């Protein structure tokens, strides 16, 4: 994270299917990486798409894009700059509330700032809108899932061969067959 201090570095996972519930990262040309890890180069990001349509997800898979694991690292200053660019009103509210946070009424001031802020999705507002602020490091070759739904948990347990007695009778297993 120190080599490209002006970037938020995302950890990208190798996709196994055209998943529409994940974000997708398109790495730029690896010819001029910021650095190297055991899994390969840390590259600029050419594009980011949060929760694409099925057709878009297939296209991102075909061009070799990565899944966004939502694991990221970067300096606080680059996260602040990303917030300023993507959500200027929220950034201004929090910036004006910050000096008051140490006062006895500080938590109320911060709560009010958040109440006044517009709703936003970080992946769409920041990652999708400002790929120039991003870099990506590909994970080593491991199976990854965000386990965000019961079905994904059950699928992962099945892939590992963990068929526990209580798992065999789970309604979620009967509802959705494994897509692997």
Tab-separated table of N, CA and C in Angstrom:
chain	number	residue	atom	x	y	z
A	1	UNK	N	0.824	-1.207	0.000
A	1	UNK	CA	0.000	0.000	0.000
A	1	UNK	C	0.858	1.257	0.000
A	2	UNK	N	2.119	1.128	0.386
A	2	UNK	CA	2.984	2.293	0.387
A	2	UNK	C	3.484	2.649	-1.004
A	3	UNK	N	3.594	1.668	-1.896
A	3	UNK	CA	4.103	1.958	-3.238
A	3	UNK	C	3.141	2.818	-4.045
A	4	UNK	N	1.857	2.456	-4.123
A	4	UNK	CA	0.917	3.387	-4.779
A	4	UNK	C	0.100	4.120	-3.705
A	5	UNK	N	0.689	5.097	-2.996
A	5	UNK	CA	-0.025	5.720	-1.876
A	5	UNK	C	-1.289	6.459	-2.291
A	6	UNK	N	-1.442	6.718	-3.578
A	6	UNK	CA	-2.636	7.424	-4.029
A	6	UNK	C	-3.682	6.457	-4.580
A	7	UNK	N	-3.634	5.198	-4.153
A	7	UNK	CA	-4.579	4.179	-4.621
A	7	UNK	C	-5.171	3.403	-3.444
A	8	UNK	N	-6.411	2.984	-3.627
A	8	UNK	CA	-7.040	2.006	-2.748
A	8	UNK	C	-6.774	0.661	-3.411
A	9	UNK	N	-6.129	-0.239	-2.702
A	9	UNK	CA	-5.784	-1.536	-3.289
A	9	UNK	C	-6.855	-2.552	-2.907
A	10	UNK	N	-7.493	-3.108	-3.932
A	10	UNK	CA	-8.534	-4.113	-3.755
A	10	UNK	C	-7.927	-5.500	-3.874
A	11	UNK	N	-8.484	-6.453	-3.153
A	11	UNK	CA	-8.078	-7.840	-3.285
A	11	UNK	C	-9.094	-8.523	-4.200
A	12	UNK	N	-8.624	-8.997	-5.351
A	12	UNK	CA	-9.500	-9.626	-6.337
A	12	UNK	C	-9.387	-11.136	-6.312
A	13	UNK	N	-10.553	-11.804	-6.405
A	13	UNK	CA	-10.593	-13.267	-6.424
A	13	UNK	C	-10.861	-13.761	-7.842
A	14	UNK	N	-10.281	-14.897	-8.184
A	14	UNK	CA	-10.514	-15.515	-9.487
A	14	UNK	C	-11.958	-16.017	-9.532
A	15	UNK	N	-12.756	-15.546	-10.480
A	15	UNK	CA	-14.163	-15.979	-10.540
A	15	UNK	C	-14.310	-17.397	-11.074
A	16	UNK	N	-15.412	-18.027	-10.668
A	16	UNK	CA	-15.718	-19.370	-11.151
A	16	UNK	C	-16.998	-19.394	-11.981
A	17	UNK	N	-17.733	-18.293	-11.943
A	17	UNK	CA	-18.999	-18.213	-12.672
A	17	UNK	C	-19.370	-16.742	-12.857
A	18	UNK	N	-20.330	-16.456	-13.725
A	18	UNK	CA	-20.732	-15.056	-13.950
A	18	UNK	C	-21.681	-14.560	-12.856
A	19	UNK	N	-21.157	-14.412	-11.669
A	19	UNK	CA	-21.929	-14.024	-10.491
A	19	UNK	C	-22.428	-12.577	-10.617
A	20	UNK	N	-23.719	-12.384	-10.373
A	20	UNK	CA	-24.305	-11.042	-10.471
A	20	UNK	C	-24.414	-10.339	-9.118
A	21	UNK	N	-24.094	-11.039	-8.047
A	21	UNK	CA	-24.203	-10.436	-6.715
A	21	UNK	C	-22.878	-9.893	-6.190
A	22	UNK	N	-21.821	-9.982	-6.994
A	22	UNK	CA	-20.514	-9.477	-6.588
A	22	UNK	C	-20.132	-8.282	-7.456
A	23	UNK	N	-19.154	-7.538	-6.983
A	23	UNK	CA	-18.533	-6.525	-7.817
A	23	UNK	C	-17.452	-7.173	-8.658
A	24	UNK	N	-17.175	-6.582	-9.820
A	24	UNK	CA	-16.165	-7.103	-10.741
A	24	UNK	C	-15.087	-6.049	-10.967
A	25	UNK	N	-13.838	-6.503	-11.015
A	25	UNK	CA	-12.686	-5.626	-11.187
A	25	UNK	C	-11.975	-6.009	-12.482
A	26	UNK	N	-11.768	-5.024	-13.346
A	26	UNK	CA	-10.972	-5.246	-14.549
A	26	UNK	C	-9.597	-4.640	-14.317
A	27	UNK	N	-8.595	-5.506	-14.252
A	27	UNK	CA	-7.227	-5.034	-14.054
A	27	UNK	C	-6.706	-4.438	-15.355
A	28	UNK	N	-5.939	-3.367	-15.239
A	28	UNK	CA	-5.293	-2.764	-16.403
A	28	UNK	C	-4.089	-3.620	-16.781
A	29	UNK	N	-3.441	-3.268	-17.837
A	29	UNK	CA	-2.266	-3.979	-18.333
A	29	UNK	C	-1.246	-4.185	-17.215
A	30	UNK	N	-0.806	-5.410	-17.061
A	30	UNK	CA	0.152	-5.749	-16.009
A	30	UNK	C	1.592	-5.398	-16.384
A	31	UNK	N	1.790	-4.757	-17.531
A	31	UNK	CA	3.148	-4.425	-17.977
A	31	UNK	C	3.825	-3.403	-17.078
A	32	UNK	N	3.039	-2.554	-16.417
A	32	UNK	CA	3.641	-1.557	-15.520
A	32	UNK	C	2.972	-1.623	-14.148
A	33	UNK	N	3.251	-2.703	-13.400
A	33	UNK	CA	2.612	-2.864	-12.094
A	33	UNK	C	3.197	-1.930	-11.039
A	34	UNK	N	2.433	-1.714	-9.979
A	34	UNK	CA	2.918	-0.945	-8.832
A	34	UNK	C	3.897	-1.772	-8.015
A	35	UNK	N	3.702	-3.072	-8.056
A	35	UNK	CA	4.536	-3.969	-7.280
A	35	UNK	C	4.109	-5.393	-7.544
A	36	UNK	N	4.720	-6.326	-6.817
A	36	UNK	CA	4.420	-7.742	-7.000
A	36	UNK	C	4.060	-8.377	-5.664
A	37	UNK	N	3.197	-9.384	-5.735
A	37	UNK	CA	2.905	-10.233	-4.585
A	37	UNK	C	3.190	-11.661	-5.026
A	38	UNK	N	3.045	-12.610	-4.132
A	38	UNK	CA	3.275	-14.012	-4.506
A	38	UNK	C	2.261	-14.481	-5.542
A	39	UNK	N	1.118	-13.801	-5.641
A	39	UNK	CA	0.080	-14.181	-6.607
A	39	UNK	C	0.202	-13.418	-7.927
A	40	UNK	N	1.101	-12.443	-7.996
A	40	UNK	CA	1.259	-11.702	-9.240
A	40	UNK	C	1.341	-10.205	-9.021
A	41	UNK	N	1.183	-9.437	-10.104
A	41	UNK	CA	1.363	-7.993	-10.021
A	41	UNK	C	0.198	-7.269	-9.342
A	42	UNK	N	0.505	-6.129	-8.751
A	42	UNK	CA	-0.513	-5.204	-8.248
A	42	UNK	C	-0.688	-4.173	-9.359
A	43	UNK	N	-1.866	-4.179	-9.976
A	43	UNK	CA	-2.105	-3.391	-11.194
A	43	UNK	C	-3.094	-2.255	-10.976
A	44	UNK	N	-3.050	-1.314	-11.871
A	44	UNK	CA	-4.087	-0.291	-11.933
A	44	UNK	C	-5.408	-0.981	-12.264
A	45	UNK	N	-6.515	-0.308	-11.974
A	45	UNK	CA	-7.831	-0.839	-12.309
A	45	UNK	C	-8.358	-0.086	-13.516
A	46	UNK	N	-8.746	-0.830	-14.543
A	46	UNK	CA	-9.301	-0.228	-15.758
A	46	UNK	C	-10.800	0.017	-15.614
A	47	UNK	N	-11.473	-0.800	-14.813
A	47	UNK	CA	-12.907	-0.643	-14.640
A	47	UNK	C	-13.411	-1.442	-13.456
A	48	UNK	N	-14.549	-1.016	-12.941
A	48	UNK	CA	-15.187	-1.685	-11.816
A	48	UNK	C	-16.680	-1.670	-12.067
A	49	UNK	N	-17.353	-2.778	-11.820
A	49	UNK	CA	-18.805	-2.854	-11.985
A	49	UNK	C	-19.392	-3.595	-10.804
A	50	UNK	N	-20.282	-2.949	-10.092
A	50	UNK	CA	-20.962	-3.541	-8.941
A	50	UNK	C	-22.240	-4.226	-9.390
A	51	UNK	N	-22.398	-5.467	-8.989
A	51	UNK	CA	-23.612	-6.259	-9.242
A	51	UNK	C	-24.154	-6.084	-10.668
A	52	UNK	N	-23.414	-6.583	-11.646
A	52	UNK	CA	-23.830	-6.422	-13.041
A	52	UNK	C	-25.016	-7.321	-13.402
A	53	UNK	N	-25.597	-7.050	-14.536
A	53	UNK	CA	-26.653	-7.909	-15.071
A	53	UNK	C	-26.015	-9.251	-15.462
A	54	UNK	N	-26.821	-10.291	-15.699
A	54	UNK	CA	-26.235	-11.572	-16.121
A	54	UNK	C	-25.376	-11.461	-17.379
A	55	UNK	N	-25.828	-10.712	-18.380
A	55	UNK	CA	-25.034	-10.551	-19.606
A	55	UNK	C	-23.720	-9.825	-19.321
A	56	UNK	N	-23.780	-8.782	-18.505
A	56	UNK	CA	-22.561	-8.052	-18.147
A	56	UNK	C	-21.602	-8.951	-17.368
A	57	UNK	N	-22.135	-9.736	-16.430
A	57	UNK	CA	-21.282	-10.620	-15.627
A	57	UNK	C	-20.565	-11.632	-16.524
A	58	UNK	N	-21.270	-12.182	-17.528
A	58	UNK	CA	-20.632	-13.112	-18.464
A	58	UNK	C	-19.499	-12.412	-19.225
A	59	UNK	N	-19.753	-11.164	-19.636
A	59	UNK	CA	-18.724	-10.402	-20.369
A	59	UNK	C	-17.518	-10.128	-19.470
A	60	UNK	N	-17.735	-9.757	-18.219
A	60	UNK	CA	-16.629	-9.501	-17.300
A	60	UNK	C	-15.843	-10.786	-17.052
A	61	UNK	N	-16.542	-11.923	-16.943
A	61	UNK	CA	-15.876	-13.212	-16.756
A	61	UNK	C	-15.024	-13.555	-17.978
A	62	UNK	N	-15.590	-13.367	-19.169
A	62	UNK	CA	-14.887	-13.699	-20.413
A	62	UNK	C	-13.634	-12.854	-20.622
A	63	UNK	N	-13.643	-11.606	-20.155
A	63	UNK	CA	-12.448	-10.772	-20.351
A	63	UNK	C	-11.421	-10.929	-19.229
A	64	UNK	N	-11.670	-11.894	-18.325
A	64	UNK	CA	-10.665	-12.209	-17.309
A	64	UNK	C	-10.689	-11.310	-16.091
A	65	UNK	N	-11.804	-10.675	-15.830
A	65	UNK	CA	-11.911	-9.804	-14.662
A	65	UNK	C	-11.968	-10.622	-13.373
A	66	UNK	N	-11.842	-9.946	-12.267
A	66	UNK	CA	-11.806	-10.585	-10.948
A	66	UNK	C	-13.029	-10.183	-10.133
A	67	UNK	N	-13.386	-11.019	-9.174
A	67	UNK	CA	-14.436	-10.654	-8.226
A	67	UNK	C	-13.845	-9.733	-7.171
A	68	UNK	N	-14.618	-8.770	-6.740
A	68	UNK	CA	-14.216	-7.904	-5.643
A	68	UNK	C	-14.523	-8.609	-4.327
A	69	UNK	N	-13.525	-8.820	-3.508
A	69	UNK	CA	-13.723	-9.461	-2.205
A	69	UNK	C	-14.142	-8.451	-1.136
A	70	UNK	N	-14.075	-7.196	-1.447
A	70	UNK	CA	-14.340	-6.083	-0.532
A	70	UNK	C	-13.291	-6.020	0.579
A	71	UNK	N	-12.158	-6.667	0.338
A	71	UNK	CA	-10.989	-6.503	1.206
A	71	UNK	C	-10.135	-5.457	0.518
A	72	UNK	N	-9.822	-4.401	1.221
A	72	UNK	CA	-9.060	-3.309	0.614
A	72	UNK	C	-8.140	-2.676	1.637
A	73	UNK	N	-7.088	-2.063	1.121
A	73	UNK	CA	-6.133	-1.396	1.977
A	73	UNK	C	-5.708	-0.103	1.275
A	74	UNK	N	-5.412	0.876	2.073
A	74	UNK	CA	-4.949	2.154	1.544
A	74	UNK	C	-4.774	3.131	2.681
A	75	UNK	N	-4.147	4.204	2.369
A	75	UNK	CA	-3.965	5.253	3.377
A	75	UNK	C	-5.307	5.948	3.645
A	76	UNK	N	-5.473	6.417	4.859
A	76	UNK	CA	-6.704	7.129	5.219
A	76	UNK	C	-6.934	8.316	4.287
A	77	UNK	N	-5.842	8.952	3.860
A	77	UNK	CA	-5.972	10.137	3.001
A	77	UNK	C	-6.609	9.789	1.652
A	78	UNK	N	-6.345	8.602	1.095
A	78	UNK	CA	-6.935	8.257	-0.191
A	78	UNK	C	-8.408	7.879	-0.020
A	79	UNK	N	-8.752	7.242	1.094
A	79	UNK	CA	-10.175	6.973	1.359
A	79	UNK	C	-10.932	8.291	1.547
A	80	UNK	N	-10.314	9.237	2.233
A	80	UNK	CA	-10.938	10.548	2.425
A	80	UNK	C	-11.109	11.271	1.088
A	81	UNK	N	-10.077	11.215	0.246
A	81	UNK	CA	-10.161	11.853	-1.074
A	81	UNK	C	-11.240	11.195	-1.930
A	82	UNK	N	-11.333	9.871	-1.865
A	82	UNK	CA	-12.377	9.164	-2.616
A	82	UNK	C	-13.759	9.604	-2.137
A	83	UNK	N	-13.915	9.753	-0.838
A	83	UNK	CA	-15.182	10.238	-0.291
A	83	UNK	C	-15.486	11.659	-0.718
A	84	UNK	N	-14.465	12.495	-0.744
A	84	UNK	CA	-14.659	13.887	-1.169
A	84	UNK	C	-15.122	13.952	-2.619
A	85	UNK	N	-14.512	13.152	-3.481
A	85	UNK	CA	-14.883	13.155	-4.896
A	85	UNK	C	-16.260	12.549	-5.136
A	86	UNK	N	-16.511	11.409	-4.525
A	86	UNK	CA	-17.743	10.668	-4.801
A	86	UNK	C	-18.953	11.182	-4.032
A	87	UNK	N	-18.733	11.623	-2.815
A	87	UNK	CA	-19.830	12.048	-1.944
A	87	UNK	C	-19.469	13.369	-1.271
A	88	UNK	N	-19.399	14.446	-2.053
A	88	UNK	CA	-18.908	15.711	-1.504
A	88	UNK	C	-19.746	16.251	-0.345
A	89	UNK	N	-21.045	16.053	-0.397
A	89	UNK	CA	-21.890	16.562	0.690
A	89	UNK	C	-21.610	15.810	1.996
A	90	UNK	N	-21.517	14.498	1.916
A	90	UNK	CA	-21.192	13.699	3.099
A	90	UNK	C	-19.804	14.067	3.619
A	91	UNK	N	-18.852	14.204	2.720
A	91	UNK	CA	-17.495	14.575	3.120
A	91	UNK	C	-17.501	15.915	3.862
A	92	UNK	N	-18.219	16.892	3.334
A	92	UNK	CA	-18.295	18.209	3.971
A	92	UNK	C	-18.966	18.129	5.343
A	93	UNK	N	-20.035	17.347	5.444
A	93	UNK	CA	-20.723	17.187	6.728
A	93	UNK	C	-19.795	16.581	7.780
A	94	UNK	N	-19.111	15.523	7.411
A	94	UNK	CA	-18.220	14.856	8.368
A	94	UNK	C	-16.997	15.713	8.691
A	95	UNK	N	-16.508	16.425	7.698
A	95	UNK	CA	-15.356	17.310	7.933
A	95	UNK	C	-15.713	18.425	8.916
A	96	UNK	N	-16.916	18.972	8.779
A	96	UNK	CA	-17.323	20.037	9.701
A	96	UNK	C	-17.668	19.483	11.086
A	97	UNK	N	-18.108	18.238	11.149
A	97	UNK	CA	-18.457	17.638	12.440
A	97	UNK	C	-17.227	17.133	13.192
A	98	UNK	N	-16.177	16.763	12.475
A	98	UNK	CA	-14.992	16.148	13.088
A	98	UNK	C	-14.389	16.966	14.229
A	99	UNK	N	-14.185	18.284	14.073
A	99	UNK	CA	-13.591	19.040	15.184
A	99	UNK	C	-14.463	19.063	16.440
A	100	UNK	N	-15.751	18.845	16.269
A	100	UNK	CA	-16.670	18.872	17.405
A	100	UNK	C	-16.809	17.501	18.065
A	101	UNK	N	-16.247	16.471	17.461
A	101	UNK	CA	-16.421	15.100	17.943
A	101	UNK	C	-15.838	14.881	19.331
A	102	UNK	N	-14.809	15.640	19.708
A	102	UNK	CA	-14.163	15.467	21.015
A	102	UNK	C	-14.930	16.150	22.143
A	103	UNK	N	-15.877	16.973	21.806
A	103	UNK	CA	-16.659	17.666	22.838
A	103	UNK	C	-17.684	16.712	23.454
A	104	UNK	N	-18.231	17.080	24.608
A	104	UNK	CA	-19.236	16.206	25.239
A	104	UNK	C	-20.427	15.894	24.322
A	105	UNK	N	-20.792	16.826	23.478
A	105	UNK	CA	-21.926	16.594	22.575
A	105	UNK	C	-21.475	16.052	21.220
A	106	UNK	N	-20.220	15.624	21.134
A	106	UNK	CA	-19.641	15.196	19.864
A	106	UNK	C	-20.367	14.061	19.184
A	107	UNK	N	-20.778	13.066	19.939
A	107	UNK	CA	-21.455	11.935	19.300
A	107	UNK	C	-22.785	12.375	18.698
A	108	UNK	N	-23.468	13.313	19.346
A	108	UNK	CA	-24.738	13.821	18.802
A	108	UNK	C	-24.490	14.588	17.500
A	109	UNK	N	-23.383	15.323	17.445
A	109	UNK	CA	-23.041	16.070	16.231
A	109	UNK	C	-22.772	15.105	15.073
A	110	UNK	N	-22.012	14.051	15.347
A	110	UNK	CA	-21.732	13.061	14.307
A	110	UNK	C	-23.004	12.326	13.883
A	111	UNK	N	-23.845	11.982	14.840
A	111	UNK	CA	-25.109	11.327	14.506
A	111	UNK	C	-25.963	12.215	13.616
A	112	UNK	N	-25.984	13.498	13.896
A	112	UNK	CA	-26.762	14.438	13.076
A	112	UNK	C	-26.176	14.544	11.672
A	113	UNK	N	-24.854	14.563	11.569
A	113	UNK	CA	-24.213	14.608	10.252
A	113	UNK	C	-24.607	13.382	9.430
A	114	UNK	N	-24.586	12.207	10.031
A	114	UNK	CA	-24.982	10.992	9.312
A	114	UNK	C	-26.468	11.015	8.951
A	115	UNK	N	-27.293	11.535	9.844
A	115	UNK	CA	-28.738	11.630	9.551
A	115	UNK	C	-29.011	12.529	8.348
A	116	UNK	N	-28.220	13.572	8.205
A	116	UNK	CA	-28.404	14.534	7.110
A	116	UNK	C	-27.783	14.063	5.795
A	117	UNK	N	-26.973	13.047	5.853
A	117	UNK	CA	-26.247	12.584	4.664
A	117	UNK	C	-27.153	11.783	3.738
A	118	UNK	N	-26.841	11.873	2.448
A	118	UNK	CA	-27.570	11.068	1.470
A	118	UNK	C	-27.132	9.607	1.596
A	119	UNK	N	-28.043	8.715	1.237
A	119	UNK	CA	-27.700	7.293	1.220
A	119	UNK	C	-26.815	7.022	0.016
A	120	UNK	N	-25.832	6.173	0.194
A	120	UNK	CA	-24.935	5.852	-0.912
A	120	UNK	C	-24.381	4.451	-0.724
A	121	UNK	N	-24.096	3.813	-1.828
A	121	UNK	CA	-23.462	2.510	-1.845
A	121	UNK	C	-21.985	2.747	-2.157
A	122	UNK	N	-21.092	2.348	-1.259
A	122	UNK	CA	-19.667	2.604	-1.428
A	122	UNK	C	-19.145	2.045	-2.745
A	123	UNK	N	-19.532	0.816	-3.063
A	123	UNK	CA	-19.034	0.198	-4.291
A	123	UNK	C	-19.459	0.968	-5.524
A	124	UNK	N	-20.700	1.421	-5.556
A	124	UNK	CA	-21.171	2.148	-6.737
A	124	UNK	C	-20.660	3.589	-6.744
A	125	UNK	N	-20.756	4.266	-5.600
A	125	UNK	CA	-20.381	5.678	-5.546
A	125	UNK	C	-18.881	5.892	-5.693
A	126	UNK	N	-18.092	5.035	-5.096
A	126	UNK	CA	-16.641	5.245	-5.095
A	126	UNK	C	-15.934	4.314	-6.081
A	127	UNK	N	-16.055	3.008	-5.876
A	127	UNK	CA	-15.272	2.064	-6.672
A	127	UNK	C	-15.649	2.094	-8.150
A	128	UNK	N	-16.941	2.128	-8.436
A	128	UNK	CA	-17.385	2.140	-9.830
A	128	UNK	C	-17.107	3.489	-10.495
A	129	UNK	N	-17.271	4.568	-9.748
A	129	UNK	CA	-17.136	5.910	-10.315
A	129	UNK	C	-15.700	6.396	-10.439
A	130	UNK	N	-14.793	5.847	-9.633
A	130	UNK	CA	-13.420	6.351	-9.612
A	130	UNK	C	-12.390	5.220	-9.701
A	131	UNK	N	-12.409	4.438	-10.791
A	131	UNK	CA	-11.400	3.372	-10.912
A	131	UNK	C	-9.972	3.912	-10.954
A	132	UNK	N	-9.812	5.188	-11.285
A	132	UNK	CA	-8.469	5.776	-11.312
A	132	UNK	C	-7.848	5.854	-9.916
A	133	UNK	N	-8.661	5.688	-8.878
A	133	UNK	CA	-8.150	5.701	-7.509
A	133	UNK	C	-7.835	4.295	-7.008
A	134	UNK	N	-8.001	3.288	-7.877
A	134	UNK	CA	-7.903	1.900	-7.447
A	134	UNK	C	-6.709	1.172	-8.041
A	135	UNK	N	-6.269	0.163	-7.318
A	135	UNK	CA	-5.318	-0.834	-7.809
A	135	UNK	C	-5.872	-2.178	-7.359
A	136	UNK	N	-5.400	-3.255	-7.974
A	136	UNK	CA	-5.902	-4.576	-7.602
A	136	UNK	C	-4.749	-5.552	-7.453
A	137	UNK	N	-4.848	-6.363	-6.423
A	137	UNK	CA	-3.921	-7.457	-6.183
A	137	UNK	C	-4.740	-8.739	-6.246
A	138	UNK	N	-4.331	-9.644	-7.111
A	138	UNK	CA	-5.056	-10.903	-7.274
A	138	UNK	C	-4.711	-11.855	-6.134
A	139	UNK	N	-5.740	-12.505	-5.597
A	139	UNK	CA	-5.543	-13.499	-4.550
A	139	UNK	C	-4.784	-14.705	-5.095
A	140	UNK	N	-4.096	-15.428	-4.229
A	140	UNK	CA	-3.517	-16.704	-4.659
A	140	UNK	C	-4.649	-17.624	-5.120
A	141	UNK	N	-4.346	-18.686	-5.837
A	141	UNK	CA	-5.406	-19.561	-6.352
A	141	UNK	C	-6.093	-20.361	-5.242
A	142	UNK	N	-7.108	-19.777	-4.666
A	142	UNK	CA	-7.934	-20.424	-3.645
A	142	UNK	C	-9.398	-20.248	-4.042
A	143	UNK	N	-10.261	-21.079	-3.507
A	143	UNK	CA	-11.692	-20.917	-3.735
A	143	UNK	C	-12.181	-19.841	-2.774
A	144	UNK	N	-12.952	-18.903	-3.294
A	144	UNK	CA	-13.434	-17.797	-2.477
A	144	UNK	C	-14.937	-17.638	-2.644
A	145	UNK	N	-15.612	-17.297	-1.563
A	145	UNK	CA	-17.032	-16.936	-1.582
A	145	UNK	C	-17.235	-15.931	-0.475
A	146	UNK	N	-18.147	-15.003	-0.689
A	146	UNK	CA	-18.398	-14.036	0.386
A	146	UNK	C	-19.359	-14.576	1.430
A	147	UNK	N	-19.922	-15.778	1.214
A	147	UNK	CA	-20.831	-16.417	2.168
A	147	UNK	C	-21.977	-15.492	2.566
A	148	UNK	N	-22.400	-14.641	1.646
A	148	UNK	CA	-23.425	-13.645	1.939
A	148	UNK	C	-24.851	-14.146	1.977
A	149	UNK	N	-25.073	-15.388	1.596
A	149	UNK	CA	-26.424	-15.958	1.656
A	149	UNK	C	-26.321	-17.368	2.213
A	150	UNK	N	-27.409	-17.884	2.790
A	150	UNK	CA	-27.373	-19.272	3.283
A	150	UNK	C	-27.016	-20.260	2.166
A	151	UNK	N	-27.505	-20.012	0.965
A	151	UNK	CA	-27.203	-20.917	-0.148
A	151	UNK	C	-25.708	-20.986	-0.422
A	152	UNK	N	-25.022	-19.847	-0.356
A	152	UNK	CA	-23.575	-19.856	-0.589
A	152	UNK	C	-22.845	-20.605	0.519
A	153	UNK	N	-23.321	-20.462	1.745
A	153	UNK	CA	-22.711	-21.198	2.860
A	153	UNK	C	-22.876	-22.697	2.618
A	154	UNK	N	-24.087	-23.127	2.261
A	154	UNK	CA	-24.338	-24.548	2.027
A	154	UNK	C	-23.519	-25.068	0.847
A	155	UNK	N	-23.430	-24.286	-0.225
A	155	UNK	CA	-22.624	-24.677	-1.388
A	155	UNK	C	-21.166	-24.867	-0.992
A	156	UNK	N	-20.649	-23.919	-0.197
A	156	UNK	CA	-19.252	-24.008	0.239
A	156	UNK	C	-19.027	-25.233	1.119
A	157	UNK	N	-19.951	-25.506	2.019
A	157	UNK	CA	-19.824	-26.688	2.870
A	157	UNK	C	-19.838	-27.960	2.033
A	158	UNK	N	-20.716	-28.007	1.016
A	158	UNK	CA	-20.777	-29.172	0.140
A	158	UNK	C	-19.480	-29.352	-0.636
A	159	UNK	N	-18.920	-28.252	-1.159
A	159	UNK	CA	-17.659	-28.326	-1.907
A	159	UNK	C	-16.534	-28.876	-1.040
A	160	UNK	N	-16.593	-28.559	0.261
A	160	UNK	CA	-15.564	-29.035	1.186
A	160	UNK	C	-15.842	-30.458	1.656
A	161	UNK	N	-17.024	-30.997	1.289
A	161	UNK	CA	-17.382	-32.346	1.724
A	161	UNK	C	-17.896	-32.389	3.140
A	162	UNK	N	-18.311	-31.268	3.675
A	162	UNK	CA	-18.789	-31.187	5.062
A	162	UNK	C	-20.300	-31.394	5.099
A	163	UNK	N	-20.726	-32.636	4.941
A	163	UNK	CA	-22.152	-32.934	4.994
A	163	UNK	C	-22.526	-33.363	6.411
A	164	UNK	N	-22.755	-32.383	7.237
A	164	UNK	CA	-23.123	-32.627	8.631
A	164	UNK	C	-24.574	-33.095	8.689
A	165	UNK	N	-24.945	-33.900	9.689
A	165	UNK	CA	-26.318	-34.415	9.761
A	165	UNK	C	-27.377	-33.321	9.712
A	166	UNK	N	-27.175	-32.241	10.424
A	166	UNK	CA	-28.170	-31.167	10.421
A	166	UNK	C	-28.230	-30.467	9.074
A	167	UNK	N	-27.135	-30.525	8.310
A	167	UNK	CA	-27.070	-29.872	7.013
A	167	UNK	C	-27.880	-30.642	5.961
A	168	UNK	N	-27.909	-31.963	6.077
A	168	UNK	CA	-28.642	-32.782	5.104
A	168	UNK	C	-30.127	-32.467	5.099
A	169	UNK	N	-30.667	-32.083	6.243
A	169	UNK	CA	-32.108	-31.836	6.333
A	169	UNK	C	-32.459	-30.361	6.187
A	170	UNK	N	-31.503	-29.543	5.821
A	170	UNK	CA	-31.744	-28.106	5.710
A	170	UNK	C	-32.703	-27.776	4.566
A	171	UNK	N	-33.749	-26.946	4.835
A	171	UNK	CA	-34.666	-26.532	3.768
A	171	UNK	C	-33.938	-25.772	2.658
A	172	UNK	N	-32.892	-25.039	3.000
A	172	UNK	CA	-32.158	-24.274	1.979
A	172	UNK	C	-31.494	-25.199	0.972
A	173	UNK	N	-31.077	-26.381	1.413
A	173	UNK	CA	-30.479	-27.341	0.486
A	173	UNK	C	-31.527	-27.897	-0.472
A	174	UNK	N	-32.728	-28.085	0.006
A	174	UNK	CA	-33.798	-28.599	-0.857
A	174	UNK	C	-34.319	-27.534	-1.778
A	175	UNK	N	-34.279	-26.267	-1.360
A	175	UNK	CA	-34.804	-25.160	-2.156
A	175	UNK	C	-33.997	-24.896	-3.409
A	176	UNK	N	-32.675	-24.890	-3.281
A	176	UNK	CA	-31.818	-24.516	-4.404
A	176	UNK	C	-30.777	-25.586	-4.654
A	177	UNK	N	-30.797	-26.187	-5.805
A	177	UNK	CA	-29.754	-27.170	-6.093
A	177	UNK	C	-28.408	-26.480	-6.280
A	178	UNK	N	-27.361	-27.227	-6.045
A	178	UNK	CA	-26.003	-26.711	-6.206
A	178	UNK	C	-25.747	-26.397	-7.684
A	179	UNK	N	-25.155	-25.229	-7.955
A	179	UNK	CA	-24.881	-24.832	-9.327
A	179	UNK	C	-23.504	-25.242	-9.785
A	180	UNK	N	-22.785	-26.005	-8.960
A	180	UNK	CA	-21.427	-26.377	-9.368
A	180	UNK	C	-21.411	-27.598	-10.236
